Amino acid sequence: MINKADVLLGLQWGDEGKGKIVDVLTPNYDIIARFQGGPNAGHTLEFNGIKHVLHTIPSGIFHPTAINVIGNGVVIDPVIFKKEIEALLKLGVDVKSKLLISTRAHLILPSHRLLDAASEAAKGKNKIGSTLKGIGPTYMDKTGRNGLRIGDIETNEFKEKYDTLVEKHKQILSFYNYEYNLQELEPIWFEAIEFLKQLQFSETEHYINSAIKDGKRVLAEGAQGSLLDVDFGSYPFVTSSNTICAGACNGLGIPPNKIGNVIGIFKAYCTRVGSGPFPTELENETGEKIRQIGKEFGSTTGRPRRTGWLDIPALKYAVMINGVTELMMMKADVLSNFENIEVCTHYNYNGKVIDYLPYNIDPSYLKPITVALKGWAEDLTAIDNKSKLPQTLLEYIQFIEKTVEIPISIVSVGPDRTQTIRMK
Ligand code: IMP
């Protein structure tokens, strides 16, 4: 049998709980590789009573032997990255030998962050709700062929290239009429660049392809979610990378015929942070109850997340675009104590009932049609076996499996590694 890399990604608007699952699955893999996004992500892992939030580093970093790769598709803010590494070093994690960074990964400059802020401010009420980490401007420079990459750090022209790019950014900032103090931000950025030089820069596309050839088990870890994908998400309220399965090919250099299982992660309900349409949003007490019980506040920005019921047409869309082979449902415990759980199965789209996610999901065109399923009252957080799950939760799971036509292999009932129920 030909060895292939598996891909794990979010099927909603991010924050599905990918970090926890990567951490749970890492013992089955030799290599964990991030393929897109950057410090806009916040992957939360919990074990031995301690919570860890990772932004750029793959969630396999706590495993004693797994190698973690930051692929070419990722954008790196050296300042945030340095802080993340220092926190791991303090915990005794051997980051230097377990982390490889692609020479082709792009750098987020301090001026990219300024541009992000200036662009959002100029958009006013139409703002994207960006995490303001400089993600959009960095990917714009990448596709505009102006960007600085990790591999440039060790060249003699690095500073010159930096200055040229910053000059361009200054001109754009003056167009925005945006006030800033770049001089204040630059010294810590260059200090962080020096710090990065201790780490392993690598042509990771060669490393990963050789590893696959040698039978090593590779898991590609996605960030954000499919509905934030720059092509297939709710554009323009999206992030600036391809968050879908194909992004693992672009962002790591893995050929499409070397992709194996595609693991799709979704929450038992939906959340979204930032602006943009959200068909099943609950702007009422029920939504607030989900937010409070689910602690739905951003792990990167602390912003309250918008909450709503599960959206099956959107889930089916994400399953289709990604070629999902296996589903994992997160945060089932949050839905305990709801008399009824609603699920959106169709939409009313301009007066017509449809069962798929259309181009325009703006609320003035599209309204959700939901069915109510019976909830459960039991606390799930201490349950350790499928046989102990409440019957109505099993019915909820079966309903999703039947409509989405993909099996659910894991149900998560709490943030800790141990609160993970295998359904197979
Ligand atoms: P940006 O990627 O920071 O520019 O943000 C663009 C949109 O994606 C905003 O609505 C953000 O809230 C959202 N977003 C970016 N990263 C994440 C994430 O990791 N989880 C959830 N939403 C995210």
GROMACS .gro file of C-alpha atoms and ligand atoms in nm:
model
  447
    1MET     CA    1   0.000   0.000   0.000
    2ILE     CA    2   0.126   0.351  -0.084
    3ASN     CA    3   0.192   0.564   0.223
    4LYS     CA    4  -0.003   0.890   0.231
    5ALA     CA    5  -0.033   1.196   0.453
    6ASP     CA    6  -0.355   1.256   0.647
    7VAL     CA    7  -0.507   1.602   0.675
    8LEU     CA    8  -0.698   1.737   0.974
    9LEU     CA    9  -0.898   2.055   0.933
   10GLY     CA   10  -1.189   2.262   1.062
   11LEU     CA   11  -1.523   2.245   0.878
   12GLN     CA   12  -1.682   2.560   1.019
   13TRP     CA   13  -1.555   2.914   1.094
   14GLY     CA   14  -1.253   2.804   1.297
   15ASP     CA   15  -1.222   2.733   1.669
   16GLU     CA   16  -1.359   2.381   1.624
   17GLY     CA   17  -1.102   2.227   1.860
   18LYS     CA   18  -0.843   2.112   1.609
   19GLY     CA   19  -0.552   2.165   1.851
   20LYS     CA   20  -0.696   1.924   2.106
   21ILE     CA   21  -0.754   1.652   1.847
   22VAL     CA   22  -0.409   1.688   1.689
   23ASP     CA   23  -0.263   1.647   2.036
   24VAL     CA   24  -0.480   1.336   2.095
   25LEU     CA   25  -0.386   1.185   1.758
   26THR     CA   26  -0.014   1.272   1.762
   27PRO     CA   27   0.094   0.937   1.914
   28ASN     CA   28  -0.023   0.781   1.581
   29TYR     CA   29   0.201   1.010   1.373
   30ASP     CA   30   0.573   1.082   1.324
   31ILE     CA   31   0.531   1.430   1.178
   32ILE     CA   32   0.275   1.706   1.240
   33ALA     CA   33   0.282   1.985   0.982
   34ARG     CA   34   0.100   2.320   0.975
   35PHE     CA   35   0.019   2.430   0.620
   36GLN     CA   36  -0.142   2.776   0.631
   37GLY     CA   37  -0.242   3.070   0.848
   38GLY     CA   38  -0.027   3.219   1.116
   39PRO     CA   39  -0.067   3.381   1.455
   40ASN     CA   40  -0.433   3.455   1.382
   41ALA     CA   41  -0.482   3.093   1.495
   42GLY     CA   42  -0.504   2.991   1.858
   43HIS     CA   43  -0.489   2.615   1.907
   44THR     CA   44  -0.576   2.520   2.265
   45LEU     CA   45  -0.451   2.200   2.427
   46GLU     CA   46  -0.519   2.085   2.783
   47PHE     CA   47  -0.353   1.806   2.978
   48ASN     CA   48  -0.239   1.745   3.337
   49GLY     CA   49  -0.454   2.041   3.442
   50ILE     CA   50  -0.258   2.291   3.229
   51LYS     CA   51  -0.391   2.483   2.930
   52HIS     CA   52  -0.156   2.567   2.640
   53VAL     CA   53  -0.239   2.798   2.349
   54LEU     CA   54  -0.030   2.762   2.033
   55HIS     CA   55  -0.042   3.015   1.750
   56THR     CA   56   0.219   2.919   1.491
   57ILE     CA   57   0.367   2.597   1.625
   58PRO     CA   58   0.195   2.269   1.533
   59SER     CA   59  -0.007   2.100   1.808
   60GLY     CA   60   0.219   1.793   1.808
   61ILE     CA   61   0.498   1.980   1.989
   62PHE     CA   62   0.427   1.823   2.330
   63HIS     CA   63   0.477   1.471   2.202
   64PRO     CA   64   0.825   1.341   2.297
   65THR     CA   65   0.934   1.227   1.952
   66ALA     CA   66   0.706   1.378   1.684
   67ILE     CA   67   0.873   1.624   1.446
   68ASN     CA   68   0.672   1.942   1.391
   69VAL     CA   69   0.690   2.126   1.061
   70ILE     CA   70   0.588   2.482   0.980
   71GLY     CA   71   0.519   2.466   0.609
   72ASN     CA   72   0.573   2.717   0.329
   73GLY     CA   73   0.205   2.814   0.339
   74VAL     CA   74   0.232   2.955   0.692
   75VAL     CA   75   0.306   3.321   0.767
   76ILE     CA   76   0.529   3.388   1.069
   77ASP     CA   77   0.542   3.686   1.300
   78PRO     CA   78   0.891   3.651   1.454
   79VAL     CA   79   0.791   3.842   1.769
   80ILE     CA   80   0.489   3.622   1.850
   81PHE     CA   81   0.681   3.312   1.744
   82LYS     CA   82   0.972   3.392   1.977
   83LYS     CA   83   0.735   3.433   2.272
   84GLU     CA   84   0.568   3.104   2.190
   85ILE     CA   85   0.902   2.924   2.173
   86GLU     CA   86   1.030   3.080   2.495
   87ALA     CA   87   0.716   2.961   2.678
   88LEU     CA   88   0.774   2.607   2.548
   89LEU     CA   89   1.145   2.613   2.639
   90LYS     CA   90   1.045   2.707   2.994
   91LEU     CA   91   0.827   2.397   3.007
   92GLY     CA   92   1.128   2.191   2.903
   93VAL     CA   93   1.003   2.121   2.549
   94ASP     CA   94   1.296   2.055   2.316
   95VAL     CA   95   1.170   2.291   2.045
   96LYS     CA   96   1.504   2.324   1.869
   97SER     CA   97   1.535   1.961   1.772
   98LYS     CA   98   1.163   1.895   1.717
   99LEU     CA   99   1.072   2.192   1.497
  100LEU     CA  100   1.149   2.252   1.128
  101ILE     CA  101   1.058   2.579   0.959
  102SER     CA  102   1.017   2.603   0.584
  103THR     CA  103   1.262   2.838   0.414
  104ARG     CA  104   0.967   2.936   0.192
  105ALA     CA  105   0.738   3.050   0.475
  106HIS     CA  106   0.669   3.424   0.460
  107LEU     CA  107   0.751   3.673   0.734
  108ILE     CA  108   0.499   3.911   0.887
  109LEU     CA  109   0.668   4.252   0.920
  110PRO     CA  110   0.566   4.511   1.180
  111SER     CA  111   0.440   4.723   0.890
  112HIS     CA  112   0.210   4.437   0.779
  113ARG     CA  113   0.036   4.466   1.114
  114LEU     CA  114   0.004   4.841   1.069
  115LEU     CA  115  -0.143   4.790   0.724
  116ASP     CA  116  -0.394   4.540   0.863
  117ALA     CA  117  -0.506   4.792   1.124
  118ALA     CA  118  -0.519   5.078   0.871
  119SER     CA  119  -0.718   4.872   0.622
  120GLU     CA  120  -0.970   4.761   0.885
  121ALA     CA  121  -1.010   5.116   1.016
  122ALA     CA  122  -1.073   5.241   0.662
  123LYS     CA  123  -1.343   4.979   0.605
  124GLY     CA  124  -1.550   5.117   0.895
  125LYS     CA  125  -1.868   4.918   0.948
  126ASN     CA  126  -1.772   4.680   0.666
  127LYS     CA  127  -1.459   4.566   0.849
  128ILE     CA  128  -1.365   4.197   0.827
  129GLY     CA  129  -1.315   4.166   1.201
  130SER     CA  130  -0.955   4.060   1.140
  131THR     CA  131  -0.738   3.945   1.430
  132LEU     CA  132  -0.507   4.233   1.321
  133LYS     CA  133  -0.202   4.007   1.313
  134GLY     CA  134  -0.100   4.126   0.966
  135ILE     CA  135  -0.220   3.808   0.794
  136GLY     CA  136  -0.399   3.970   0.495
  137PRO     CA  137  -0.122   4.217   0.404
  138THR     CA  138   0.145   3.943   0.432
  139TYR     CA  139  -0.040   3.709   0.196
  140MET     CA  140  -0.099   4.006  -0.037
  141ASP     CA  141   0.276   4.064  -0.053
  142LYS     CA  142   0.327   3.692  -0.111
  143THR     CA  143   0.097   3.679  -0.414
  144GLY     CA  144   0.213   4.026  -0.521
  145ARG     CA  145   0.568   3.883  -0.524
  146ASN     CA  146   0.708   4.133  -0.278
  147GLY     CA  147   0.730   3.919   0.037
  148LEU     CA  148   1.021   3.834   0.264
  149ARG     CA  149   1.074   3.468   0.348
  150ILE     CA  150   1.246   3.271   0.620
  151GLY     CA  151   1.515   3.172   0.368
  152ASP     CA  152   1.598   3.541   0.313
  153ILE     CA  153   1.706   3.583   0.676
  154GLU     CA  154   2.042   3.421   0.611
  155THR     CA  155   2.119   3.619   0.295
  156ASN     CA  156   2.329   3.937   0.279
  157GLU     CA  157   2.044   4.127   0.116
  158PHE     CA  158   1.796   4.067   0.398
  159LYS     CA  159   1.804   4.419   0.545
  160GLU     CA  160   1.794   4.579   0.201
  161LYS     CA  161   1.490   4.371   0.104
  162TYR     CA  162   1.326   4.459   0.434
  163ASP     CA  163   1.384   4.832   0.377
  164THR     CA  164   1.248   4.820   0.021
  165LEU     CA  165   0.930   4.648   0.137
  166VAL     CA  166   0.882   4.883   0.431
  167GLU     CA  167   0.921   5.183   0.200
  168LYS     CA  168   0.634   5.050  -0.009
  169HIS     CA  169   0.426   4.995   0.306
  170LYS     CA  170   0.493   5.351   0.422
  171GLN     CA  171   0.351   5.483   0.097
  172ILE     CA  172   0.036   5.275   0.138
  173LEU     CA  173   0.003   5.387   0.501
  174SER     CA  174   0.023   5.751   0.394
  175PHE     CA  175  -0.258   5.682   0.147
  176TYR     CA  176  -0.467   5.553   0.442
  177ASN     CA  177  -0.368   5.862   0.641
  178TYR     CA  178  -0.291   5.626   0.930
  179GLU     CA  179  -0.077   5.739   1.224
  180TYR     CA  180   0.189   5.497   1.345
  181ASN     CA  181   0.523   5.456   1.511
  182LEU     CA  182   0.722   5.195   1.324
  183GLN     CA  183   1.050   5.273   1.498
  184GLU     CA  184   0.902   5.152   1.823
  185LEU     CA  185   0.819   4.812   1.671
  186GLU     CA  186   1.134   4.741   1.471
  187PRO     CA  187   1.397   4.665   1.741
  188ILE     CA  188   1.200   4.374   1.893
  189TRP     CA  189   1.127   4.242   1.545
  190PHE     CA  190   1.498   4.231   1.451
  191GLU     CA  191   1.581   4.084   1.792
  192ALA     CA  192   1.328   3.808   1.724
  193ILE     CA  193   1.483   3.748   1.380
  194GLU     CA  194   1.821   3.692   1.552
  195PHE     CA  195   1.652   3.451   1.794
  196LEU     CA  196   1.499   3.253   1.507
  197LYS     CA  197   1.847   3.184   1.368
  198GLN     CA  198   1.896   2.920   1.639
  199LEU     CA  199   1.611   2.716   1.493
  200GLN     CA  200   1.617   2.472   1.204
  201PHE     CA  201   1.530   2.633   0.871
  202SER     CA  202   1.466   2.358   0.623
  203GLU     CA  203   1.347   2.283   0.271
  204THR     CA  204   1.053   2.109   0.428
  205GLU     CA  205   0.893   2.002   0.098
  206HIS     CA  206   1.190   1.764   0.049
  207TYR     CA  207   1.174   1.650   0.410
  208ILE     CA  208   0.801   1.571   0.402
  209ASN     CA  209   0.807   1.396   0.067
  210SER     CA  210   1.102   1.178   0.169
  211ALA     CA  211   0.925   1.100   0.496
  212ILE     CA  212   0.610   0.990   0.312
  213LYS     CA  213   0.822   0.778   0.078
  214ASP     CA  214   0.995   0.616   0.376
  215GLY     CA  215   0.662   0.514   0.529
  216LYS     CA  216   0.655   0.782   0.801
  217ARG     CA  217   0.311   0.888   0.920
  218VAL     CA  218   0.238   1.255   0.847
  219LEU     CA  219  -0.055   1.461   0.973
  220ALA     CA  220  -0.117   1.801   0.812
  221GLU     CA  221  -0.282   2.036   1.061
  222GLY     CA  222  -0.515   2.306   0.931
  223ALA     CA  223  -0.588   2.639   1.095
  224GLN     CA  224  -0.906   2.850   1.087
  225GLY     CA  225  -1.192   2.668   0.912
  226SER     CA  226  -1.330   2.584   0.568
  227LEU     CA  227  -1.591   2.860   0.583
  228LEU     CA  228  -1.306   3.111   0.623
  229ASP     CA  229  -1.126   2.982   0.310
  230VAL     CA  230  -1.031   3.266   0.074
  231ASP     CA  231  -1.198   3.089  -0.223
  232PHE     CA  232  -1.484   2.890  -0.071
  233GLY     CA  233  -1.559   3.079   0.252
  234SER     CA  234  -1.802   3.364   0.310
  235TYR     CA  235  -1.594   3.610   0.105
  236PRO     CA  236  -1.490   3.885   0.178
  237PHE     CA  237  -1.534   3.789   0.545
  238VAL     CA  238  -1.263   3.524   0.528
  239THR     CA  239  -0.897   3.483   0.606
  240SER     CA  240  -0.638   3.520   0.329
  241SER     CA  241  -0.528   3.159   0.286
  242ASN     CA  242  -0.667   2.830   0.158
  243THR     CA  243  -0.783   2.659   0.473
  244ILE     CA  244  -0.924   2.361   0.284
  245CYS     CA  245  -0.758   2.026   0.213
  246ALA     CA  246  -0.600   2.152  -0.110
  247GLY     CA  247  -0.415   2.405   0.109
  248ALA     CA  248  -0.217   2.113   0.253
  249CYS     CA  249  -0.082   2.045  -0.099
  250ASN     CA  250   0.007   2.411  -0.160
  251GLY     CA  251   0.125   2.479   0.191
  252LEU     CA  252   0.353   2.178   0.234
  253GLY     CA  253   0.433   2.061  -0.119
  254ILE     CA  254   0.247   1.732  -0.080
  255PRO     CA  255   0.112   1.609  -0.417
  256PRO     CA  256  -0.268   1.553  -0.424
  257ASN     CA  257  -0.227   1.181  -0.487
  258LYS     CA  258  -0.034   1.152  -0.159
  259ILE     CA  259  -0.327   1.272   0.054
  260GLY     CA  260  -0.488   0.989   0.253
  261ASN     CA  261  -0.753   1.039   0.522
  262VAL     CA  262  -0.916   1.379   0.555
  263ILE     CA  263  -1.033   1.430   0.912
  264GLY     CA  264  -1.301   1.699   0.943
  265ILE     CA  265  -1.348   1.862   1.284
  266PHE     CA  266  -1.676   2.035   1.373
  267LYS     CA  267  -1.846   2.158   1.688
  268ALA     CA  268  -2.186   2.018   1.790
  269TYR     CA  269  -2.308   2.373   1.727
  270CYS     CA  270  -2.155   2.667   1.534
  271THR     CA  271  -1.949   2.970   1.628
  272ARG     CA  272  -1.799   3.255   1.436
  273VAL     CA  273  -1.570   3.534   1.548
  274GLY     CA  274  -1.545   3.857   1.351
  275SER     CA  275  -1.788   3.993   1.093
  276GLY     CA  276  -1.976   3.822   0.813
  277PRO     CA  277  -2.292   3.622   0.752
  278PHE     CA  278  -2.379   3.337   0.991
  279PRO     CA  279  -2.709   3.175   0.887
  280THR     CA  280  -2.787   2.988   1.212
  281GLU     CA  281  -2.673   3.264   1.451
  282LEU     CA  282  -2.866   3.289   1.779
  283GLU     CA  283  -2.873   3.648   1.896
  284ASN     CA  284  -3.077   3.560   2.202
  285GLU     CA  285  -3.060   3.391   2.543
  286THR     CA  286  -2.997   3.049   2.391
  287GLY     CA  287  -2.696   3.189   2.204
  288GLU     CA  288  -2.570   3.349   2.524
  289LYS     CA  289  -2.614   3.020   2.713
  290ILE     CA  290  -2.403   2.838   2.453
  291ARG     CA  291  -2.137   3.114   2.469
  292GLN     CA  292  -2.112   3.098   2.849
  293ILE     CA  293  -2.116   2.719   2.886
  294GLY     CA  294  -1.887   2.670   2.589
  295LYS     CA  295  -1.653   2.950   2.703
  296GLU     CA  296  -1.680   3.087   2.353
  297PHE     CA  297  -1.430   3.369   2.371
  298GLY     CA  298  -1.141   3.395   2.123
  299SER     CA  299  -0.816   3.228   2.232
  300THR     CA  300  -0.614   3.481   2.027
  301THR     CA  301  -0.812   3.802   2.076
  302GLY     CA  302  -1.046   3.726   2.371
  303ARG     CA  303  -1.342   3.851   2.165
  304PRO     CA  304  -1.683   3.692   2.241
  305ARG     CA  305  -1.765   3.443   1.968
  306ARG     CA  306  -2.101   3.454   1.793
  307THR     CA  307  -2.295   3.130   1.849
  308GLY     CA  308  -2.566   2.934   1.667
  309TRP     CA  309  -2.708   2.589   1.591
  310LEU     CA  310  -2.537   2.332   1.373
  311ASP     CA  311  -2.568   2.413   1.002
  312ILE     CA  312  -2.589   2.090   0.801
  313PRO     CA  313  -2.586   2.237   0.445
  314ALA     CA  314  -2.270   2.431   0.539
  315LEU     CA  315  -2.119   2.117   0.691
  316LYS     CA  316  -2.202   1.915   0.379
  317TYR     CA  317  -2.040   2.187   0.165
  318ALA     CA  318  -1.720   2.171   0.371
  319VAL     CA  319  -1.722   1.788   0.354
  320MET     CA  320  -1.756   1.808  -0.026
  321ILE     CA  321  -1.481   2.067  -0.084
  322ASN     CA  322  -1.238   1.883   0.143
  323GLY     CA  323  -1.318   1.523   0.055
  324VAL     CA  324  -1.367   1.444   0.424
  325THR     CA  325  -1.339   1.073   0.506
  326GLU     CA  326  -1.397   1.089   0.881
  327LEU     CA  327  -1.575   1.336   1.112
  328MET     CA  328  -1.499   1.430   1.472
  329MET     CA  329  -1.756   1.618   1.678
  330MET     CA  330  -1.634   1.856   1.946
  331LYS     CA  331  -1.790   2.014   2.254
  332ALA     CA  332  -2.090   1.780   2.278
  333ASP     CA  333  -2.082   1.844   2.656
  334VAL     CA  334  -2.180   2.210   2.599
  335LEU     CA  335  -2.523   2.105   2.469
  336SER     CA  336  -2.625   1.920   2.788
  337ASN     CA  337  -2.936   2.072   2.945
  338PHE     CA  338  -3.104   2.205   2.634
  339GLU     CA  339  -3.457   2.067   2.611
  340ASN     CA  340  -3.441   2.074   2.233
  341ILE     CA  341  -3.144   2.104   2.003
  342GLU     CA  342  -3.216   2.262   1.670
  343VAL     CA  343  -3.033   2.170   1.352
  344CYS     CA  344  -3.049   2.361   1.025
  345THR     CA  345  -3.120   2.114   0.744
  346HIS     CA  346  -3.230   2.350   0.463
  347TYR     CA  347  -3.240   2.717   0.377
  348ASN     CA  348  -3.509   2.943   0.246
  349TYR     CA  349  -3.318   3.113  -0.034
  350ASN     CA  350  -3.513   3.392  -0.199
  351GLY     CA  351  -3.840   3.206  -0.131
  352LYS     CA  352  -3.710   2.868  -0.251
  353VAL     CA  353  -3.624   2.577  -0.018
  354ILE     CA  354  -3.272   2.447  -0.087
  355ASP     CA  355  -3.047   2.194   0.089
  356TYR     CA  356  -2.706   2.328  -0.018
  357LEU     CA  357  -2.488   2.627   0.066
  358PRO     CA  358  -2.533   2.884  -0.213
  359TYR     CA  359  -2.303   3.168  -0.329
  360ASN     CA  360  -2.488   3.437  -0.137
  361ILE     CA  361  -2.552   3.360   0.230
  362ASP     CA  362  -2.635   3.715   0.331
  363PRO     CA  363  -2.931   3.712   0.577
  364SER     CA  364  -3.142   3.927   0.344
  365TYR     CA  365  -3.137   3.641   0.089
  366LEU     CA  366  -3.106   3.331   0.302
  367LYS     CA  367  -3.286   3.210   0.618
  368PRO     CA  368  -3.222   2.881   0.796
  369ILE     CA  369  -3.488   2.611   0.822
  370THR     CA  370  -3.436   2.402   1.133
  371VAL     CA  371  -3.569   2.080   1.286
  372ALA     CA  372  -3.578   2.027   1.663
  373LEU     CA  373  -3.421   1.716   1.810
  374LYS     CA  374  -3.462   1.610   2.172
  375GLY     CA  375  -3.174   1.717   2.397
  376TRP     CA  376  -3.017   1.541   2.696
  377ALA     CA  377  -2.974   1.651   3.056
  378GLU     CA  378  -2.678   1.435   3.158
  379ASP     CA  379  -2.336   1.588   3.223
  380LEU     CA  380  -2.104   1.427   2.966
  381THR     CA  381  -1.771   1.548   3.096
  382ALA     CA  382  -1.689   1.236   3.300
  383ILE     CA  383  -1.813   0.985   3.042
  384ASP     CA  384  -1.530   0.770   2.909
  385ASN     CA  385  -1.711   0.521   2.690
  386LYS     CA  386  -1.954   0.528   2.399
  387SER     CA  387  -2.188   0.287   2.580
  388LYS     CA  388  -2.250   0.546   2.854
  389LEU     CA  389  -2.359   0.827   2.621
  390PRO     CA  390  -2.725   0.935   2.651
  391GLN     CA  391  -2.960   0.785   2.392
  392THR     CA  392  -3.069   1.128   2.262
  393LEU     CA  393  -2.705   1.227   2.201
  394LEU     CA  394  -2.656   0.904   2.006
  395GLU     CA  395  -2.963   0.997   1.803
  396TYR     CA  396  -2.813   1.343   1.738
  397ILE     CA  397  -2.490   1.179   1.619
  398GLN     CA  398  -2.680   0.934   1.397
  399PHE     CA  399  -2.884   1.219   1.248
  400ILE     CA  400  -2.565   1.402   1.149
  401GLU     CA  401  -2.399   1.087   1.011
  402LYS     CA  402  -2.708   1.008   0.803
  403THR     CA  403  -2.748   1.358   0.656
  404VAL     CA  404  -2.379   1.425   0.598
  405GLU     CA  405  -2.306   1.065   0.493
  406ILE     CA  406  -1.972   1.045   0.677
  407PRO     CA  407  -1.905   0.853   1.000
  408ILE     CA  408  -1.822   1.032   1.325
  409SER     CA  409  -1.520   0.858   1.477
  410ILE     CA  410  -1.460   1.075   1.785
  411VAL     CA  411  -1.691   1.273   2.013
  412SER     CA  412  -1.521   1.518   2.247
  413VAL     CA  413  -1.685   1.584   2.586
  414GLY     CA  414  -1.441   1.833   2.740
  415PRO     CA  415  -1.116   2.021   2.675
  416ASP     CA  416  -0.881   1.766   2.832
  417ARG     CA  417  -0.703   1.501   2.626
  418THR     CA  418  -0.878   1.233   2.830
  419GLN     CA  419  -1.230   1.363   2.756
  420THR     CA  420  -1.233   1.197   2.415
  421ILE     CA  421  -1.476   0.918   2.321
  422ARG     CA  422  -1.391   0.682   2.036
  423MET     CA  423  -1.705   0.582   1.848
  424LYS     CA  424  -1.559   0.301   1.634
  425IMP     P1  425  -0.749   3.745   0.977
  425IMP     O1  426  -0.714   3.612   0.925
  425IMP     O2  427  -0.685   3.777   1.108
  425IMP     O3  428  -0.732   3.855   0.878
  425IMP     O4  429  -0.907   3.745   1.009
  425IMP     C1  430  -1.004   3.727   0.907
  425IMP     C2  431  -1.130   3.662   0.965
  425IMP     O5  432  -1.101   3.528   1.005
  425IMP     C3  433  -1.184   3.731   1.090
  425IMP     O6  434  -1.326   3.717   1.091
  425IMP     C4  435  -1.124   3.651   1.204
  425IMP     O7  436  -1.201   3.659   1.321
  425IMP     C5  437  -1.127   3.512   1.143
  425IMP     N1  438  -1.021   3.425   1.197
  425IMP     C6  439  -0.889   3.430   1.169
  425IMP     N2  440  -0.823   3.333   1.234
  425IMP     C7  441  -0.915   3.267   1.305
  425IMP     C8  442  -0.908   3.152   1.390
  425IMP     O8  443  -0.803   3.091   1.412
  425IMP     N3  444  -1.026   3.112   1.445
  425IMP     C9  445  -1.144   3.173   1.417
  425IMP     N4  446  -1.156   3.278   1.337
  425IMP    C10  447  -1.042   3.325   1.281
   0.00000   0.00000   0.00000
